[in-house]
Amino acid sequence: MNKGRLFIVSGPSGSGKDTVLTKVFERKPDIAFSISSITRDMRDGEVEGQKYHFISREEFEKMITDDALLEHNVYVDNYYGTPRKPVEDCINLGGDMIVEVDVNGAAQIREKMPEAVSVFIMPPSFEVLKERLSGRGTETAEQIAERLANAVGEIARSVEYDYIVVNDVLDDAVEDLIAIMRIDRFKADRQTELVNEILNKAKI
Ligand code: ADP
Ligand code: 5GP
């Protein structure tokens, strides 16, 4: 069986990653999502085990010591990390999976899994990013300022990605991300099983 593909999705806070991904999963329920372990407080409306496992710093540091994380990073004073086993299990069983990580996490995953495909969700402009972040109403003014400061460095690193998808009109961004995942299925490295099967049955 050919392995599945890992899709890395990043973008500055407020660029619309969650909004785009929610719609992608409605359309493509067969794609798995990697649930990150994080130490920040739960926001209103967040549910344990849906996007994140909310754990203590001690628990997180034990995961680092146990080498249980594929990547991890500190973002605005909190740990964020991708548990390794669910990703490896999914990919080894031929399934596709999306991980949503920041630019540092993406770089760590690329080192370990160079075949992973990375997509950066870009806001149409910095002004729009500011409006979306304040409009979401989930962070204090101070936290928003910190996230915007981070966003500048993140946008500068978008060139490290395989693809950049601009999230202006939501449905277009959703289509674009789905198109990237669809075209990836045609890559030759994902079809070695098919090639072998045809060759094995070849009779001249
Ligand atoms: P992220 O997950 O990247 O931090 P969110 O998905 O929470 O961002 O989006 C930030 C805010 O912007 C939310 O209030 C969301 O409803 C809004 N938003 C996301 N995408 C769009 C879009 N294409 N057009 C208008 N508003 C959007
Ligand atoms: P938020 O606090 O807004 O949910 O996420 C903040 C940032 O952390 C976002 O850029 C998001 O993509 C990133 N993030 C979410 N999960 C992970 C993870 O597992 N690892 C890393 N490195 N970053 C993550």
CSV table of C-alpha atoms and ligand atoms in Angstrom, one decimal:
chain,number,residue,atom,x,y,z
A,1,MET,CA,0.0,0.0,0.0
A,2,ASN,CA,1.3,3.5,-0.8
A,3,LYS,CA,1.7,5.8,2.1
A,4,GLY,CA,-0.8,8.6,2.7
A,5,ARG,CA,0.3,12.3,2.4
A,6,LEU,CA,0.8,14.7,5.2
A,7,PHE,CA,-0.5,18.3,4.4
A,8,ILE,CA,1.0,21.0,6.5
A,9,VAL,CA,-1.3,24.1,6.8
A,10,SER,CA,0.0,27.3,8.4
A,11,GLY,CA,-0.9,31.0,8.3
A,12,PRO,CA,-0.9,33.9,10.7
A,13,SER,CA,-3.5,33.8,13.5
A,14,GLY,CA,-6.7,35.3,12.1
A,15,SER,CA,-5.9,34.4,8.4
A,16,GLY,CA,-8.8,32.0,8.5
A,17,LYS,CA,-7.1,28.6,8.8
A,18,ASP,CA,-9.9,27.1,11.1
A,19,THR,CA,-12.7,28.6,8.9
A,20,VAL,CA,-11.2,27.2,5.7
A,21,LEU,CA,-10.3,23.8,7.3
A,22,THR,CA,-13.8,23.4,8.8
A,23,LYS,CA,-15.3,23.7,5.3
A,24,VAL,CA,-12.6,21.4,3.8
A,25,PHE,CA,-13.5,18.7,6.3
A,26,GLU,CA,-17.2,19.1,5.6
A,27,ARG,CA,-16.4,18.3,1.9
A,28,LYS,CA,-13.7,15.8,2.5
A,29,PRO,CA,-14.5,13.8,5.7
A,30,ASP,CA,-12.1,11.0,4.7
A,31,ILE,CA,-9.1,13.3,5.5
A,32,ALA,CA,-7.8,13.1,9.0
A,33,PHE,CA,-6.9,16.0,11.2
A,34,SER,CA,-4.0,16.0,13.7
A,35,ILE,CA,-5.1,17.1,17.1
A,36,SER,CA,-2.4,19.2,18.7
A,37,SER,CA,-1.5,19.1,22.3
A,38,ILE,CA,-1.3,22.7,23.7
A,39,THR,CA,-0.9,24.4,27.1
A,40,ARG,CA,-2.9,27.6,26.4
A,41,ASP,CA,-6.2,28.2,28.2
A,42,MET,CA,-9.3,27.0,26.4
A,43,ARG,CA,-11.3,29.7,24.5
A,44,ASP,CA,-15.1,30.0,24.8
A,45,GLY,CA,-16.6,27.5,22.4
A,46,GLU,CA,-13.5,25.2,22.2
A,47,VAL,CA,-14.0,21.6,23.0
A,48,GLU,CA,-11.3,19.3,24.5
A,49,GLY,CA,-10.1,16.7,21.9
A,50,GLN,CA,-11.7,18.5,18.9
A,51,LYS,CA,-8.9,20.6,17.6
A,52,TYR,CA,-6.6,20.5,20.6
A,53,HIS,CA,-5.8,18.5,23.7
A,54,PHE,CA,-5.5,21.0,26.5
A,55,ILE,CA,-2.7,19.7,28.7
A,56,SER,CA,-0.4,21.1,31.5
A,57,ARG,CA,3.1,22.3,31.0
A,58,GLU,CA,4.3,19.3,33.0
A,59,GLU,CA,2.5,16.9,30.7
A,60,PHE,CA,3.8,18.7,27.6
A,61,GLU,CA,7.4,18.6,28.9
A,62,LYS,CA,7.0,14.9,29.5
A,63,MET,CA,5.9,14.4,25.9
A,64,ILE,CA,9.1,16.2,24.8
A,65,THR,CA,11.3,14.0,27.0
A,66,ASP,CA,9.5,10.9,25.7
A,67,ASP,CA,10.1,12.0,22.1
A,68,ALA,CA,6.3,11.7,21.6
A,69,LEU,CA,6.1,14.9,19.5
A,70,LEU,CA,6.7,15.2,15.7
A,71,GLU,CA,7.3,18.9,16.3
A,72,HIS,CA,6.7,21.5,18.9
A,73,ASN,CA,7.0,25.2,19.4
A,74,VAL,CA,6.4,28.0,21.9
A,75,TYR,CA,3.9,30.5,20.6
A,76,VAL,CA,2.9,33.5,22.7
A,77,ASP,CA,4.2,31.9,25.9
A,78,ASN,CA,2.5,28.5,25.4
A,79,TYR,CA,3.6,25.2,24.1
A,80,TYR,CA,2.0,23.8,20.9
A,81,GLY,CA,2.9,20.4,19.5
A,82,THR,CA,1.9,17.6,17.2
A,83,PRO,CA,1.7,14.1,18.7
A,84,ARG,CA,3.9,11.8,16.6
A,85,LYS,CA,2.0,8.5,16.7
A,86,PRO,CA,-1.4,9.4,15.2
A,87,VAL,CA,0.4,11.1,12.2
A,88,GLU,CA,2.7,8.1,11.6
A,89,ASP,CA,-0.2,5.6,12.0
A,90,CYS,CA,-2.4,7.5,9.6
A,91,ILE,CA,0.2,7.9,6.9
A,92,ASN,CA,1.5,4.4,7.2
A,93,LEU,CA,-2.1,3.1,6.7
A,94,GLY,CA,-2.4,5.1,3.4
A,95,GLY,CA,-4.5,7.9,4.8
A,96,ASP,CA,-4.1,11.6,4.2
A,97,MET,CA,-3.8,13.9,7.1
A,98,ILE,CA,-3.7,17.7,7.7
A,99,VAL,CA,-1.6,19.2,10.5
A,100,GLU,CA,-2.1,22.8,11.3
A,101,VAL,CA,1.1,24.2,12.7
A,102,ASP,CA,3.0,27.5,12.8
A,103,VAL,CA,6.0,28.3,10.6
A,104,ASN,CA,8.5,26.8,13.0
A,105,GLY,CA,6.6,23.6,13.4
A,106,ALA,CA,6.3,23.4,9.6
A,107,ALA,CA,10.1,23.7,9.2
A,108,GLN,CA,10.6,20.9,11.8
A,109,ILE,CA,8.2,18.6,10.0
A,110,ARG,CA,9.8,19.3,6.6
A,111,GLU,CA,13.2,18.2,8.0
A,112,LYS,CA,11.7,14.9,9.2
A,113,MET,CA,9.2,14.3,6.3
A,114,PRO,CA,10.5,16.1,3.2
A,115,GLU,CA,7.6,14.6,1.2
A,116,ALA,CA,5.0,16.5,3.2
A,117,VAL,CA,3.1,19.1,1.2
A,118,SER,CA,2.9,22.5,2.8
A,119,VAL,CA,0.3,25.2,2.2
A,120,PHE,CA,0.3,28.8,3.7
A,121,ILE,CA,-3.1,30.4,4.2
A,122,MET,CA,-2.5,34.1,3.4
A,123,PRO,CA,-4.8,37.0,4.3
A,124,PRO,CA,-5.6,39.3,1.4
A,125,SER,CA,-3.8,42.1,3.2
A,126,PHE,CA,-2.4,43.0,6.6
A,127,GLU,CA,-5.4,45.4,7.2
A,128,VAL,CA,-7.8,42.5,6.7
A,129,LEU,CA,-5.8,40.3,9.0
A,130,LYS,CA,-6.1,43.0,11.7
A,131,GLU,CA,-9.8,43.3,11.2
A,132,ARG,CA,-10.4,39.6,11.3
A,133,LEU,CA,-8.3,39.1,14.4
A,134,SER,CA,-10.1,41.9,16.3
A,135,GLY,CA,-13.5,40.9,14.8
A,136,ARG,CA,-13.1,37.3,16.1
A,137,GLY,CA,-13.2,38.8,19.6
A,138,THR,CA,-11.3,35.9,21.3
A,139,GLU,CA,-8.2,37.7,22.3
A,140,THR,CA,-7.4,40.8,24.4
A,141,ALA,CA,-5.9,43.9,22.7
A,142,GLU,CA,-2.5,43.0,24.0
A,143,GLN,CA,-2.8,39.4,22.7
A,144,ILE,CA,-3.9,40.7,19.3
A,145,ALA,CA,-0.9,43.0,19.2
A,146,GLU,CA,1.4,40.0,19.9
A,147,ARG,CA,-0.2,37.9,17.3
A,148,LEU,CA,0.1,40.7,14.7
A,149,ALA,CA,3.7,41.1,15.5
A,150,ASN,CA,4.2,37.4,15.0
A,151,ALA,CA,2.3,37.6,11.7
A,152,VAL,CA,4.9,39.8,10.1
A,153,GLY,CA,7.6,37.1,10.5
A,154,GLU,CA,5.3,34.3,9.6
A,155,ILE,CA,4.2,36.0,6.3
A,156,ALA,CA,7.9,36.6,5.5
A,157,ARG,CA,8.4,32.9,5.8
A,158,SER,CA,5.5,31.9,3.5
A,159,VAL,CA,8.0,31.5,0.6
A,160,GLU,CA,9.2,28.3,2.4
A,161,TYR,CA,5.9,26.7,1.5
A,162,ASP,CA,5.0,24.6,-1.6
A,163,TYR,CA,1.8,26.7,-2.0
A,164,ILE,CA,0.2,29.9,-0.9
A,165,VAL,CA,-3.6,30.2,-0.8
A,166,VAL,CA,-5.1,33.6,-0.4
A,167,ASN,CA,-8.1,33.5,1.8
A,168,ASP,CA,-10.1,36.4,0.4
A,169,VAL,CA,-13.4,34.8,-0.7
A,170,LEU,CA,-13.8,31.9,1.6
A,171,ASP,CA,-15.3,29.4,-0.9
A,172,ASP,CA,-12.5,30.1,-3.3
A,173,ALA,CA,-9.8,29.4,-0.7
A,174,VAL,CA,-11.6,26.1,0.2
A,175,GLU,CA,-11.7,25.1,-3.4
A,176,ASP,CA,-8.0,26.0,-3.8
A,177,LEU,CA,-6.9,23.8,-0.9
A,178,ILE,CA,-9.0,20.9,-2.1
A,179,ALA,CA,-7.5,21.3,-5.6
A,180,ILE,CA,-4.0,21.1,-4.1
A,181,MET,CA,-4.9,17.9,-2.2
A,182,ARG,CA,-6.6,16.4,-5.3
A,183,ILE,CA,-3.7,17.1,-7.7
A,184,ASP,CA,-1.3,15.5,-5.2
A,185,ARG,CA,-3.0,12.1,-5.6
A,186,PHE,CA,-1.7,12.1,-9.2
A,187,LYS,CA,2.0,12.4,-8.2
A,188,ALA,CA,4.0,9.4,-9.4
A,189,ASP,CA,5.4,8.7,-5.9
A,190,ARG,CA,1.9,8.0,-4.7
A,191,GLN,CA,1.2,5.5,-7.5
A,192,THR,CA,4.1,3.0,-7.2
A,193,GLU,CA,1.6,0.3,-6.1
A,194,LEU,CA,-0.5,0.8,-9.2
A,195,VAL,CA,2.6,0.7,-11.4
A,196,ASN,CA,3.8,-2.5,-9.8
A,197,GLU,CA,0.4,-4.1,-10.0
A,198,ILE,CA,0.1,-3.4,-13.7
A,199,LEU,CA,3.7,-4.7,-14.3
A,200,ASN,CA,3.1,-7.8,-12.2
A,201,LYS,CA,0.1,-8.7,-14.3
A,202,ALA,CA,1.8,-7.8,-17.6
A,203,LYS,CA,1.7,-10.7,-20.1
A,204,ILE,CA,3.1,-10.2,-23.6
B,1,ADP,P1,-7.2,31.3,12.2
B,1,ADP,O1,-7.7,29.9,12.5
B,1,ADP,O2,-6.2,31.4,11.1
B,1,ADP,O3,-6.7,31.9,13.5
B,1,ADP,P2,-10.1,31.9,12.0
B,1,ADP,O4,-10.5,30.8,11.1
B,1,ADP,O5,-10.4,31.9,13.4
B,1,ADP,O6,-8.5,32.2,11.8
B,1,ADP,O7,-10.6,33.3,11.3
B,1,ADP,C1,-10.4,34.6,11.9
B,1,ADP,C2,-11.7,35.4,11.7
B,1,ADP,O8,-11.8,35.7,10.3
B,1,ADP,C3,-13.0,34.7,12.1
B,1,ADP,O9,-13.8,35.6,12.8
B,1,ADP,C4,-13.5,34.2,10.8
B,1,ADP,O10,-14.9,34.1,10.8
B,1,ADP,C5,-13.1,35.3,9.8
B,1,ADP,N1,-12.8,34.8,8.4
B,1,ADP,C6,-12.1,33.7,8.1
B,1,ADP,N2,-12.1,33.6,6.7
B,1,ADP,C7,-12.8,34.6,6.2
B,1,ADP,C8,-13.1,35.1,4.9
B,1,ADP,N3,-12.7,34.4,3.8
B,1,ADP,N4,-13.8,36.2,4.8
B,1,ADP,C9,-14.3,36.9,5.9
B,1,ADP,N5,-14.0,36.5,7.1
B,1,ADP,C10,-13.3,35.4,7.3
B,2,5GP,P1,-4.2,29.4,18.3
B,2,5GP,O1,-3.8,29.8,19.7
B,2,5GP,O2,-4.7,30.6,17.6
B,2,5GP,O3,-5.2,28.3,18.3
B,2,5GP,O4,-2.9,29.0,17.5
B,2,5GP,C1,-1.8,29.8,17.5
B,2,5GP,C2,-0.8,29.3,16.5
B,2,5GP,O5,-0.3,28.0,16.9
B,2,5GP,C3,-1.3,29.2,15.1
B,2,5GP,O6,-0.3,29.7,14.2
B,2,5GP,C4,-1.5,27.7,14.9
B,2,5GP,O7,-1.3,27.3,13.5
B,2,5GP,C5,-0.3,27.2,15.7
B,2,5GP,N1,-0.4,25.8,16.1
B,2,5GP,C6,-1.6,25.1,16.3
B,2,5GP,N2,-1.3,23.8,16.6
B,2,5GP,C7,0.1,23.7,16.6
B,2,5GP,C8,1.0,22.6,16.8
B,2,5GP,O8,0.7,21.5,17.1
B,2,5GP,N3,2.3,22.9,16.6
B,2,5GP,C9,2.8,24.1,16.3
B,2,5GP,N4,4.1,24.3,16.1
B,2,5GP,N5,1.9,25.2,16.1
B,2,5GP,C10,0.6,25.0,16.2
